[in-house]
PDB file of C-alpha atoms in Angstrom:
ATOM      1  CA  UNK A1430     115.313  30.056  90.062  1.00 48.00           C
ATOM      2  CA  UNK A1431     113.311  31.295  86.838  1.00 49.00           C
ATOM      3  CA  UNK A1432     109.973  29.051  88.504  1.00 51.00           C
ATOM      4  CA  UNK A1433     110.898  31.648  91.747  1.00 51.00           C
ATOM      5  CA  UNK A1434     110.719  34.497  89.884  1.00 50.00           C
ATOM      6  CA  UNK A1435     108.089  34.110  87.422  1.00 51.00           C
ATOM      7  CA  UNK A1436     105.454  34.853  90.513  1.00 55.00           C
ATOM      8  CA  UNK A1437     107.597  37.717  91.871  1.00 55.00           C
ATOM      9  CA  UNK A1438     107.238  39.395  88.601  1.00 56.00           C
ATOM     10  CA  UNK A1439     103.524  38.393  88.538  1.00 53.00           C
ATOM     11  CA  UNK A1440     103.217  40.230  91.921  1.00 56.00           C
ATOM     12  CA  UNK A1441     104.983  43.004  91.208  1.00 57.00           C
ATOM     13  CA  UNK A1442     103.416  43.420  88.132  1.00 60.00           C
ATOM     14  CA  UNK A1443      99.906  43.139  89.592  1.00 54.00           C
ATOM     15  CA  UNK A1444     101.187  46.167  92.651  1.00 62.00           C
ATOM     16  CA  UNK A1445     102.159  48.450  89.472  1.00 61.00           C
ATOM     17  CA  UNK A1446      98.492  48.341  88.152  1.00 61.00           C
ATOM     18  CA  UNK A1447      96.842  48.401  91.435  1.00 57.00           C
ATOM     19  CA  UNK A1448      98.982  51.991  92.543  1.00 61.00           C
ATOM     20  CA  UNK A1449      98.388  53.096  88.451  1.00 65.00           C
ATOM     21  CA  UNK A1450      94.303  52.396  89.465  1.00 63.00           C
ATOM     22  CA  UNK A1451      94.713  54.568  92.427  1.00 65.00           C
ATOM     23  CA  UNK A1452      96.455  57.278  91.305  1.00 68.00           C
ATOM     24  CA  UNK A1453      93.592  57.636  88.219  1.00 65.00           C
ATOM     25  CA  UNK A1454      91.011  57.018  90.850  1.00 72.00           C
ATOM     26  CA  UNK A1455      92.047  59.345  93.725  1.00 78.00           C
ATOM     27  CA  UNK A1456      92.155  62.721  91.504  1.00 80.00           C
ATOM     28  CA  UNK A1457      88.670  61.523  90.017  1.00 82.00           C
ATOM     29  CA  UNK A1458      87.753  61.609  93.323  1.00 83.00           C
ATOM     30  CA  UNK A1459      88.739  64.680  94.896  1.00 84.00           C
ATOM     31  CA  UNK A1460      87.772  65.936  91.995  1.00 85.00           C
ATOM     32  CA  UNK A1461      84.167  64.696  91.817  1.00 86.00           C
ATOM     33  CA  UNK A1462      84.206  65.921  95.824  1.00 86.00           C
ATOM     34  CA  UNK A1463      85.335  69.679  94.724  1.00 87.00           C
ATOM     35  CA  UNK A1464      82.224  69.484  92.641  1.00 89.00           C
ATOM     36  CA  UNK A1465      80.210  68.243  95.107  1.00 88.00           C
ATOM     37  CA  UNK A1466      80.989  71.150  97.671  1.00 84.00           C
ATOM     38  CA  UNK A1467      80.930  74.045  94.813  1.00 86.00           C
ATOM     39  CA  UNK A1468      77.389  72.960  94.035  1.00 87.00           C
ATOM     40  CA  UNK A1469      76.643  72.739  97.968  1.00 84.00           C
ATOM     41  CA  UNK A1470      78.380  76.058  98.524  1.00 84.00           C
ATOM     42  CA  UNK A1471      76.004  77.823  95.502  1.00 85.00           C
ATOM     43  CA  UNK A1472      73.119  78.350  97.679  1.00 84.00           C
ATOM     44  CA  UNK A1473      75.186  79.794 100.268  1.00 84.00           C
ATOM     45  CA  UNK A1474      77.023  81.938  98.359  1.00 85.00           C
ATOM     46  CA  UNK A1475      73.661  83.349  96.609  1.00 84.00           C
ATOM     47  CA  UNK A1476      72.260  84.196 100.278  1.00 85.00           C
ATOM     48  CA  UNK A1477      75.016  85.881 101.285  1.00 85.00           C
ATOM     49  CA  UNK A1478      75.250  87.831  98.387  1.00 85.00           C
ATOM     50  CA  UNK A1479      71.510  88.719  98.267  1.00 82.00           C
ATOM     51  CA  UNK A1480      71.785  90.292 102.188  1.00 83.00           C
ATOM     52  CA  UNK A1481      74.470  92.352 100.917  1.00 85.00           C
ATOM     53  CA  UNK A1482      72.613  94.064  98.644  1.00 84.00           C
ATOM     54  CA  UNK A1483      70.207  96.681  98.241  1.00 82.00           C
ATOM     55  CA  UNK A1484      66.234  95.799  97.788  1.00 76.00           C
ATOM     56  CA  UNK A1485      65.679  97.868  94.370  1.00 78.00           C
ATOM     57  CA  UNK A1486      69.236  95.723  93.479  1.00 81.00           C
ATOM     58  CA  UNK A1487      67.501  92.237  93.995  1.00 79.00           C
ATOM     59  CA  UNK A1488      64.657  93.068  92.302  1.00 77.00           C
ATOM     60  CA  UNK A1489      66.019  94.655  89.029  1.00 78.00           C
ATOM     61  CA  UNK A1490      69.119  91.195  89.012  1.00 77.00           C
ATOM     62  CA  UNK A1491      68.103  88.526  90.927  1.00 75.00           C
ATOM     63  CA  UNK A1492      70.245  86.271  89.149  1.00 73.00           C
ATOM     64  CA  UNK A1493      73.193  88.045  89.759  1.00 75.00           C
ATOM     65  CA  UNK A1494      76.148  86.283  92.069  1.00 77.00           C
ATOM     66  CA  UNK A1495      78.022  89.724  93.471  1.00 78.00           C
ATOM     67  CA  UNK A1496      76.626  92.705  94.610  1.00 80.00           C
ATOM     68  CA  UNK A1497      77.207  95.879  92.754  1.00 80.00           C
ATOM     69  CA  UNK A1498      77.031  98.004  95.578  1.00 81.00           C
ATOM     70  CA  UNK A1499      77.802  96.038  98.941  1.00 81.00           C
ATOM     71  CA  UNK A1500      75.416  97.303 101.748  1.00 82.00           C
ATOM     72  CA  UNK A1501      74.910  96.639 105.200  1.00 85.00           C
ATOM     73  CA  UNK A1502      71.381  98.308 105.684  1.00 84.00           C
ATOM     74  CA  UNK A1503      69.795  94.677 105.555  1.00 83.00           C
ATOM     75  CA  UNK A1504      71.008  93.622 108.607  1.00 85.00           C
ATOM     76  CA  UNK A1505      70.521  96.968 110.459  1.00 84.00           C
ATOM     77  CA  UNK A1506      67.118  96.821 109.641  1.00 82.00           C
ATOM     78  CA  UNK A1507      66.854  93.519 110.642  1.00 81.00           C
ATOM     79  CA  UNK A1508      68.315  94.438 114.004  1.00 81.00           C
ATOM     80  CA  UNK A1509      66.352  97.763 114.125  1.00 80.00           C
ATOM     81  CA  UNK A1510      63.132  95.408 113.674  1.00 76.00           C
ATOM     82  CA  UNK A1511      60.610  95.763 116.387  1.00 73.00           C
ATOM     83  CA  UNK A1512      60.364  92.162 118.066  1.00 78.00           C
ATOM     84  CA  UNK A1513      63.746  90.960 116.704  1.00 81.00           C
ATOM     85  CA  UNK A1514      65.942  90.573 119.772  1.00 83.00           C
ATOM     86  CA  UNK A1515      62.538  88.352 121.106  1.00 88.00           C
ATOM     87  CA  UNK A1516      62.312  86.283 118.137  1.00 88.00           C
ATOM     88  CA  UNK A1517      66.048  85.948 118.747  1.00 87.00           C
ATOM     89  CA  UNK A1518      65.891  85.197 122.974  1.00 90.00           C
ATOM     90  CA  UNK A1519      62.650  82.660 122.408  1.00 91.00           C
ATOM     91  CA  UNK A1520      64.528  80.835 119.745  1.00 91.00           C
ATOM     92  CA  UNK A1521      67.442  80.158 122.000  1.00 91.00           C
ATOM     93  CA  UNK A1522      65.410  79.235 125.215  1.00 93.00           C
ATOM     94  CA  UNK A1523      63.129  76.535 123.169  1.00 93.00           C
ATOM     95  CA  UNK A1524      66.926  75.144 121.987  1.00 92.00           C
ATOM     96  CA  UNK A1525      68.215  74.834 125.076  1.00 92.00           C
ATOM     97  CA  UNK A1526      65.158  72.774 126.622  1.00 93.00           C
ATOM     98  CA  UNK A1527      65.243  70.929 123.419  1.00 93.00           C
ATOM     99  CA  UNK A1528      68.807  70.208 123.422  1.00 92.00           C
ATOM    100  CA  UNK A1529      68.618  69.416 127.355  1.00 92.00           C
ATOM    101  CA  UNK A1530      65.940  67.442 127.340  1.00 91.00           C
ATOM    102  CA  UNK A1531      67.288  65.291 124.187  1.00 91.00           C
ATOM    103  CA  UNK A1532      70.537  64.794 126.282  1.00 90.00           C
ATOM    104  CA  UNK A1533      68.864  63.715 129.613  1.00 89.00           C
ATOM    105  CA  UNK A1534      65.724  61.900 128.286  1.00 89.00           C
ATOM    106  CA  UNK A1535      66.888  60.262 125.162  1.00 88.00           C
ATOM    107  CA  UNK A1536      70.062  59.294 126.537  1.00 88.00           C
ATOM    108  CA  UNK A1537      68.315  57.966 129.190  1.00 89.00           C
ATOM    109  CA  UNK A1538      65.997  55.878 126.782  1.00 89.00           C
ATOM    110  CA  UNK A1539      68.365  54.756 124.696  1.00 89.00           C
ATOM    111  CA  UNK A1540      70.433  53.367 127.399  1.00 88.00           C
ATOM    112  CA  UNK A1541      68.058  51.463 129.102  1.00 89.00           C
ATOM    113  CA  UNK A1542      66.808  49.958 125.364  1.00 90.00           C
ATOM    114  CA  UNK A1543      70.399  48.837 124.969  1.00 87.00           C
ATOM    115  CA  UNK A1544      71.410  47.810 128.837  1.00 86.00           C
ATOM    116  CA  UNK A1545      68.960  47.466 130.775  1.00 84.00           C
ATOM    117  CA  UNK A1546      66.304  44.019 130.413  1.00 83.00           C
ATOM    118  CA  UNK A1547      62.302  44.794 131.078  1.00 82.00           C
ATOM    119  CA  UNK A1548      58.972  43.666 130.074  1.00 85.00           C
ATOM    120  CA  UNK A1549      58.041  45.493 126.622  1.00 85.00           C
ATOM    121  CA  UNK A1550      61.368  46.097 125.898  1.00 86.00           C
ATOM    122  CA  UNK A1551      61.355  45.250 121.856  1.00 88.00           C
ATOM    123  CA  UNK A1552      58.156  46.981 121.511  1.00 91.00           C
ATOM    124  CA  UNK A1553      58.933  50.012 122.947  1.00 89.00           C
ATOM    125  CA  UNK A1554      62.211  49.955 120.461  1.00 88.00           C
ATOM    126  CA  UNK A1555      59.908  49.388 117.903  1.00 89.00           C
ATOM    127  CA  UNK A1556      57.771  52.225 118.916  1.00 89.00           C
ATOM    128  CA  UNK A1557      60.309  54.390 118.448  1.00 88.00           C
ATOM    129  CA  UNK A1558      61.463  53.036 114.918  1.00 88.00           C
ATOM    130  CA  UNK A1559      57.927  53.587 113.672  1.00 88.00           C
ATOM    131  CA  UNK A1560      57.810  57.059 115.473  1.00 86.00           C
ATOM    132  CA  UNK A1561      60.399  57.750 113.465  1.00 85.00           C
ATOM    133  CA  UNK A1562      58.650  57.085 110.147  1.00 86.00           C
ATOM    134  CA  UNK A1563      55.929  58.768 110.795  1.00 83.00           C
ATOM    135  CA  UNK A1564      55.167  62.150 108.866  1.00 82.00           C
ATOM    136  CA  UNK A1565      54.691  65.145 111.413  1.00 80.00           C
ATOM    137  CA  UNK A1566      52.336  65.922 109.652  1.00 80.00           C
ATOM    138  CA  UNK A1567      50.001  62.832 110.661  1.00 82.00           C
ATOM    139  CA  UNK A1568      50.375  63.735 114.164  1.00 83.00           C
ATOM    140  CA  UNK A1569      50.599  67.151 114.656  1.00 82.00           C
ATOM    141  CA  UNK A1570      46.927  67.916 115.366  1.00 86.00           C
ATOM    142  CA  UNK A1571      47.115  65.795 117.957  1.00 87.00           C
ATOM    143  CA  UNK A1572      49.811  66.725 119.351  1.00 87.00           C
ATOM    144  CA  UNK A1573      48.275  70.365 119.469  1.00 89.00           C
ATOM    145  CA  UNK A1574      45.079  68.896 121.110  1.00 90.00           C
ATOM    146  CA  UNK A1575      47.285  67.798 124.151  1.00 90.00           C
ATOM    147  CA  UNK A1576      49.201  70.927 124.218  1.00 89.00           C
ATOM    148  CA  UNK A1577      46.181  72.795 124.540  1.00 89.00           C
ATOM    149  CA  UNK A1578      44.481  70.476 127.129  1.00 90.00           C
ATOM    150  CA  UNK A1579      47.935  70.690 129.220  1.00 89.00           C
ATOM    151  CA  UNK A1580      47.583  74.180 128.850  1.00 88.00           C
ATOM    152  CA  UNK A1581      50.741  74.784 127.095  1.00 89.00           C
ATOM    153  CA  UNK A1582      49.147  77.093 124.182  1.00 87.00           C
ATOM    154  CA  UNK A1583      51.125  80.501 122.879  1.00 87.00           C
ATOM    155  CA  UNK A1584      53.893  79.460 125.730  1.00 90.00           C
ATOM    156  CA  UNK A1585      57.628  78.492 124.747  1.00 90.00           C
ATOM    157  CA  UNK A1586      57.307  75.132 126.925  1.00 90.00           C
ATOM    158  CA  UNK A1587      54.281  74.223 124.302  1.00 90.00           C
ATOM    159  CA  UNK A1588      56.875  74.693 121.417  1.00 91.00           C
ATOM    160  CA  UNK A1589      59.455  73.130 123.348  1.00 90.00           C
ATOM    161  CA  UNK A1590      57.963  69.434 124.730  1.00 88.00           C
ATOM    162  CA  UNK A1591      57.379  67.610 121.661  1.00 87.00           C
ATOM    163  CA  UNK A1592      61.210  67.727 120.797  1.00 87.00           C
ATOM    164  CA  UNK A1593      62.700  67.056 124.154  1.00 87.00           C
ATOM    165  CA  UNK A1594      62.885  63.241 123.464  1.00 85.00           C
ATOM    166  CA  UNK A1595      63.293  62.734 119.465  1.00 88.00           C
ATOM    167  CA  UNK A1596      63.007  59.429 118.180  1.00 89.00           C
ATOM    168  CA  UNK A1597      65.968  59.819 115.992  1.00 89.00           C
ATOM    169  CA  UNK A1598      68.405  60.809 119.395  1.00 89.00           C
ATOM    170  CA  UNK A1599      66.600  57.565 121.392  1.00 90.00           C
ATOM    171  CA  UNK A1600      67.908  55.421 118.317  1.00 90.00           C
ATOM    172  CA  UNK A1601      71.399  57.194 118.304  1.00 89.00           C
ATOM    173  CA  UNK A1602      72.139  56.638 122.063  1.00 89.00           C
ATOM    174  CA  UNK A1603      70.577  53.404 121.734  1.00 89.00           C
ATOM    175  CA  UNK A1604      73.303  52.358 118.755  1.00 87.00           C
ATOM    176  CA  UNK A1605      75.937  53.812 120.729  1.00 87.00           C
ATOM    177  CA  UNK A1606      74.730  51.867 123.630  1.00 87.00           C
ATOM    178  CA  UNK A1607      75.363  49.184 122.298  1.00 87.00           C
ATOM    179  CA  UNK A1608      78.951  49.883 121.639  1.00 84.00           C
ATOM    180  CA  UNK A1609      79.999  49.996 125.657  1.00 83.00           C
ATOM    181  CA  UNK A1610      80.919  46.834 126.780  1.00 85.00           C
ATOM    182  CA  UNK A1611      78.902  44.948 129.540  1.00 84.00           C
ATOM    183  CA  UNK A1612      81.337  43.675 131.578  1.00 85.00           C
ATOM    184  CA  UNK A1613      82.274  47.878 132.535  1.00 85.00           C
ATOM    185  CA  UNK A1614      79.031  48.438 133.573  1.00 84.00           C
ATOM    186  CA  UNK A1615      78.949  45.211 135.465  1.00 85.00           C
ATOM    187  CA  UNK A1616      81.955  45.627 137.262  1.00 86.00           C
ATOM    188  CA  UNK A1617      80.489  48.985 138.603  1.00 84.00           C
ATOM    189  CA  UNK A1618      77.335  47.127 139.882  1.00 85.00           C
ATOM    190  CA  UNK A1619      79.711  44.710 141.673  1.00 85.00           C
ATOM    191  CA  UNK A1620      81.161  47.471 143.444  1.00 82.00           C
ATOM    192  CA  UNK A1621      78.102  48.788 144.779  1.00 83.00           C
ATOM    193  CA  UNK A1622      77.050  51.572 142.196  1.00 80.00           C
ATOM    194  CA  UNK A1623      73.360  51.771 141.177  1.00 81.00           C
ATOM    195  CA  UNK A1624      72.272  52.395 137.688  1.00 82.00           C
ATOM    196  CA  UNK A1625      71.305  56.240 138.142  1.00 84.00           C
ATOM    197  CA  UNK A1626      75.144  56.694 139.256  1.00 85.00           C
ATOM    198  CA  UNK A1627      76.050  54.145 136.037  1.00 85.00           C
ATOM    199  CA  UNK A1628      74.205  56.115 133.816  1.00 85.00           C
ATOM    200  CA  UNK A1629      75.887  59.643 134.916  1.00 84.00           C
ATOM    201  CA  UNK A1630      78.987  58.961 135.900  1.00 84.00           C
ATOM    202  CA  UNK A1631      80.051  56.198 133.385  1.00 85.00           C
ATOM    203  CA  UNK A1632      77.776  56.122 130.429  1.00 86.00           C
ATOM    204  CA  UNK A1633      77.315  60.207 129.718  1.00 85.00           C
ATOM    205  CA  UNK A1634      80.786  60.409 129.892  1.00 84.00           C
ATOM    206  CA  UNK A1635      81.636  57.798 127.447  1.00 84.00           C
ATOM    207  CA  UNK A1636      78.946  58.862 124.832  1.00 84.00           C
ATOM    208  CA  UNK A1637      80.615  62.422 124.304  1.00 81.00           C
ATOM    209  CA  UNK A1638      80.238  61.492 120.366  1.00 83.00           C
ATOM    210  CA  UNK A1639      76.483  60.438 119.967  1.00 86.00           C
ATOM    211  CA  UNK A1640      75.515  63.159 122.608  1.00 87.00           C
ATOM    212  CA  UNK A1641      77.943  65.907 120.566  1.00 84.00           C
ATOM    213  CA  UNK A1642      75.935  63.770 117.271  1.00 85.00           C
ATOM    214  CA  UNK A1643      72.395  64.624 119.111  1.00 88.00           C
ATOM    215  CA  UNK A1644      73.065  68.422 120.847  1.00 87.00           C
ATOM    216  CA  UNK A1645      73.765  69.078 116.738  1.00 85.00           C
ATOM    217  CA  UNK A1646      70.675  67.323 115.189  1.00 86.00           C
ATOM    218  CA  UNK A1647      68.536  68.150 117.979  1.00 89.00           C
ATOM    219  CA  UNK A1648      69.571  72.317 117.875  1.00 89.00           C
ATOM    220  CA  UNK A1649      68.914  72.472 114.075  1.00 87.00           C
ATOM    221  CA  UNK A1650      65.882  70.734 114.330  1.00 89.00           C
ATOM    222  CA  UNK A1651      64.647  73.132 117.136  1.00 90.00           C
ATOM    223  CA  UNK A1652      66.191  76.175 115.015  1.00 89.00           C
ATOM    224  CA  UNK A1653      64.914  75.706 112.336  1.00 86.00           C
ATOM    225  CA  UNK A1654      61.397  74.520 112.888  1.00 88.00           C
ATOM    226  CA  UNK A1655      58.785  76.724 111.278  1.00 87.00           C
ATOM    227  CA  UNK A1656      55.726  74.517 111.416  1.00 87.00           C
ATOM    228  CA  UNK A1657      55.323  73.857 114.934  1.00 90.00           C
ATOM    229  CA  UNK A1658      55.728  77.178 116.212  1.00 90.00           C
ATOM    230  CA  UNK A1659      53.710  79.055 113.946  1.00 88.00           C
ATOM    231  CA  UNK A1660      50.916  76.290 114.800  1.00 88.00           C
ATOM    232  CA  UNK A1661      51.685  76.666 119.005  1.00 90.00           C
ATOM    233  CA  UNK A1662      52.548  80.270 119.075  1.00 87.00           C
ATOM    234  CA  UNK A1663      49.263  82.627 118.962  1.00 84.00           C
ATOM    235  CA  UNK A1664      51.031  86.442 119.239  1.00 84.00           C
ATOM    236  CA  UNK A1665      54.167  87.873 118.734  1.00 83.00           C
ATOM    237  CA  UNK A1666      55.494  87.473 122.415  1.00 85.00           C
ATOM    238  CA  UNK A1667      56.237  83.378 121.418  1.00 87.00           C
ATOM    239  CA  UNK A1668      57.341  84.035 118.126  1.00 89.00           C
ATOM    240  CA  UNK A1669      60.386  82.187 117.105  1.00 89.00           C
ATOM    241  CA  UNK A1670      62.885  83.296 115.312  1.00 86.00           C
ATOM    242  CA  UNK A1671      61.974  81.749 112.155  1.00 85.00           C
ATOM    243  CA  UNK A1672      58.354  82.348 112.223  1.00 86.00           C
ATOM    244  CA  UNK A1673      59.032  86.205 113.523  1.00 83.00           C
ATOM    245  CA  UNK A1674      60.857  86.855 110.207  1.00 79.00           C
ATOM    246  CA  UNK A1675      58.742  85.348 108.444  1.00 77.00           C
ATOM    247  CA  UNK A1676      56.458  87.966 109.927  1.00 76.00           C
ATOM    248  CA  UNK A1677      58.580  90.768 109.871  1.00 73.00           C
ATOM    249  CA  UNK A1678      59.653  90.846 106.296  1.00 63.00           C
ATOM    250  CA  UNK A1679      56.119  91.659 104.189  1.00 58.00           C
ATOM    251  CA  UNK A1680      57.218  95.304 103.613  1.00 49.00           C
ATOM    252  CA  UNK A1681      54.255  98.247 102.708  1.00 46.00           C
ATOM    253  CA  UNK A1682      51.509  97.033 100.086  1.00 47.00           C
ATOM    254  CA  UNK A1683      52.500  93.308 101.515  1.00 58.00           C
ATOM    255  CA  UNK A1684      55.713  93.142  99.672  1.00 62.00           C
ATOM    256  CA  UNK A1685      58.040  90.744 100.386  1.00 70.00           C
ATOM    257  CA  UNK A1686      61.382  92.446 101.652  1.00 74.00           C
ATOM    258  CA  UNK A1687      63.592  89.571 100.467  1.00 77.00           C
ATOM    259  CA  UNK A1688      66.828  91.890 101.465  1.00 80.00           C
ATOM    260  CA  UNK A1689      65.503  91.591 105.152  1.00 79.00           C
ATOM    261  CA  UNK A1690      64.970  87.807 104.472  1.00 81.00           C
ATOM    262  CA  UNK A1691      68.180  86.535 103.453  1.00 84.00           C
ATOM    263  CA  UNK A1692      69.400  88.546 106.118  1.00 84.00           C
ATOM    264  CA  UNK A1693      67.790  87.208 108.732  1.00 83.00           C
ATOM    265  CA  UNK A1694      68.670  83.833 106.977  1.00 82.00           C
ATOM    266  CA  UNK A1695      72.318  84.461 107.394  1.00 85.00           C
ATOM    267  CA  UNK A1696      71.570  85.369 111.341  1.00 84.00           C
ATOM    268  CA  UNK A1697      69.838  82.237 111.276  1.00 83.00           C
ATOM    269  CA  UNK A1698      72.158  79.930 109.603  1.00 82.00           C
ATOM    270  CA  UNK A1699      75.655  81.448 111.608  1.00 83.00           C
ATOM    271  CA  UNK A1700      74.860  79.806 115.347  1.00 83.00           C
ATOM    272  CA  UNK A1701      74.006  76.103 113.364  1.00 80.00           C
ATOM    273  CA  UNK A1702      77.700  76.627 111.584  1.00 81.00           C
ATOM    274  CA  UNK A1703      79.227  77.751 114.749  1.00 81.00           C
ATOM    275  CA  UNK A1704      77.893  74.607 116.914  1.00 79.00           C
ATOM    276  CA  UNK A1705      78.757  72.399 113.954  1.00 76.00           C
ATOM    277  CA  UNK A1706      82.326  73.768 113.746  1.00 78.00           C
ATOM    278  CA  UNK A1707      82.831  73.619 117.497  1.00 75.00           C
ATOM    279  CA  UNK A1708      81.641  69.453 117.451  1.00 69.00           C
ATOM    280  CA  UNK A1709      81.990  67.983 113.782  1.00 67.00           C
ATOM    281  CA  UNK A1710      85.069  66.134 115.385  1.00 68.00           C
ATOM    282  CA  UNK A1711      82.572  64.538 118.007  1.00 62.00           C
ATOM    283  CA  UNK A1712      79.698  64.243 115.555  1.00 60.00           C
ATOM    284  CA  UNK A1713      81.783  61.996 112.859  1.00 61.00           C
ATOM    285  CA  UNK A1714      82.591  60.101 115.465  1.00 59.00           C
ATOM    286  CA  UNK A1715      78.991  59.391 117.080  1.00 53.00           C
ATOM    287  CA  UNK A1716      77.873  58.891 113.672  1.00 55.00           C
ATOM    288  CA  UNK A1717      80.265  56.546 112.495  1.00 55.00           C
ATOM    289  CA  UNK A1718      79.769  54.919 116.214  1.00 52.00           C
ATOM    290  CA  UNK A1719      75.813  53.816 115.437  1.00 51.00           C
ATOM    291  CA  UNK A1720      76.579  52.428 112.778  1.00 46.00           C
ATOM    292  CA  UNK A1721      74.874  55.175 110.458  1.00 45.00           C
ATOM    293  CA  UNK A1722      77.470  54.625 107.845  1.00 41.00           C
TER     294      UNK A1722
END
């Protein structure tokens, strides 16, 4: 009996310690992640403030964390601004056909990298991984050149087409790809169903996550893109929302109006929050789906 309960006691002994561990660990933890999202949060918190105040305010504290006087004039000016409701329309149309077009053509891609067999196919995966290293910077004269020679100059399409098929949503659907099993898609060419029909009516249904992961990545990259648009964009009429305010807010004398800038950031930042809100569920899921863990 006593050689029986010598490792019992062991055991139980070695549980005791292991749930002690955790229950140190776990409010070190939560702890450490409280931090984490106070320090994220600071930024925010600063910008909001900072739109809610007065110009003459922000320039005699900027330091200073709550408004003394809260004010709404920022964004009334912002939305009195001539050009602002275009800057706001020419920023949503270049999303959409950036968001469509990474849905159709990179899902497309990355399917037939993961599913389908063809000549080339390892180097044009490869091509994509190095794409995807590449600085824009490196590449975006060129990519200007050919947007001028296609004629696509001060238009929203020429702001648009370099985005429609990221690298970074080819090698998401790709990963997910990966994921479906073989012998679905087989059984559906068994019973007659050709690979346009597989790849709409079975795949894009299945890869809700990674294309919820890729309509979020692919919206704040098109949102937020300052570069590229200023670059493309020769007058006001193709002005982006980003590039617009950055237009917009050099007051009299060419003084910045940083009440009309944080401002317009907040206007900015509230439909990437809304989208992210409305899919995190689906993009944790496409995420942890690739593999991008």
């Amino acid at each position: 009996m006593t050689t029986i309960a010598a490792p019992r006691n062991a055991e139980m002994t070695g549980e005791r310690t292991h749930m002690r561990r955790r229950s140190v660990a776990r409010p070190l933890l939560y702890g450490a992640l409280v931090l984490c999202a106070l320090l994220t949060m600071l930024p925010f918190v600063w910008v909001t403030s900072g739109s809610l105040r007065s110009l003459d305010e922000i320039r005699s504290d900027p330091g200073a964390w709550l408004p003394q006087h809260v004010t709404l004039d920022n964004f009334v000016r912002l939305f009195q601004t001539e050009g602002f409701g275009r800057f706001l329309v020419n920023s949503i149309v270049v999303a959409v056909i950036v968001v469509a077009g990474n849905i159709v053509a990179a899902s497309a891609a990355g399917y037939a990298l993961a599913k389908l067999d063809f000549a080339g196919k390892r180097i044009a995966f490869g091509a994509v991984m190095a794409a995807m290293m590449v600085p824009f910077t490196t590449v975006f004269v060129t990519q200007f050149v050919i947007t001028v020679d296609l004629g696509f100059a001060d238009t929203l399409t020429g702001i648009a087409l370099p985005s429609m098929a990221l690298p970074l949503s080819v090698f998401i659907m790709r990963q997910y790809a990966l994921s479906v099993p073989d012998e679905l898609l087989e059984a559906a060419r068994i019973d007659g169903a050709g690979e346009f029909r597989i790849f709409f009516r079975i795949f894009l249904p299945l890869a809700g996550p990674a294309v919820a992961t890729i309509t979020i990545m692919s919206f704040l990259y098109s949102w937020n893109n300052f570069i590229w648009p200023l670059i493309v964009a020769q007058s006001t009429s193709s002005y982006t929302l980003p590039v617009g305010l950055a237009a917009t807010s050099q007051a009299a004398a060419h003084v910045t109006d940083y009440g009309l800038m944080l401002a317009g950031a907040i206007v900015v930042m509230l439909p990437v929050l809304v989208l992210f809100l409305f899919l995190q569920r689906y993009f944790v899921q496409g995420v942890s789906g690739t593999g991008m863990r």
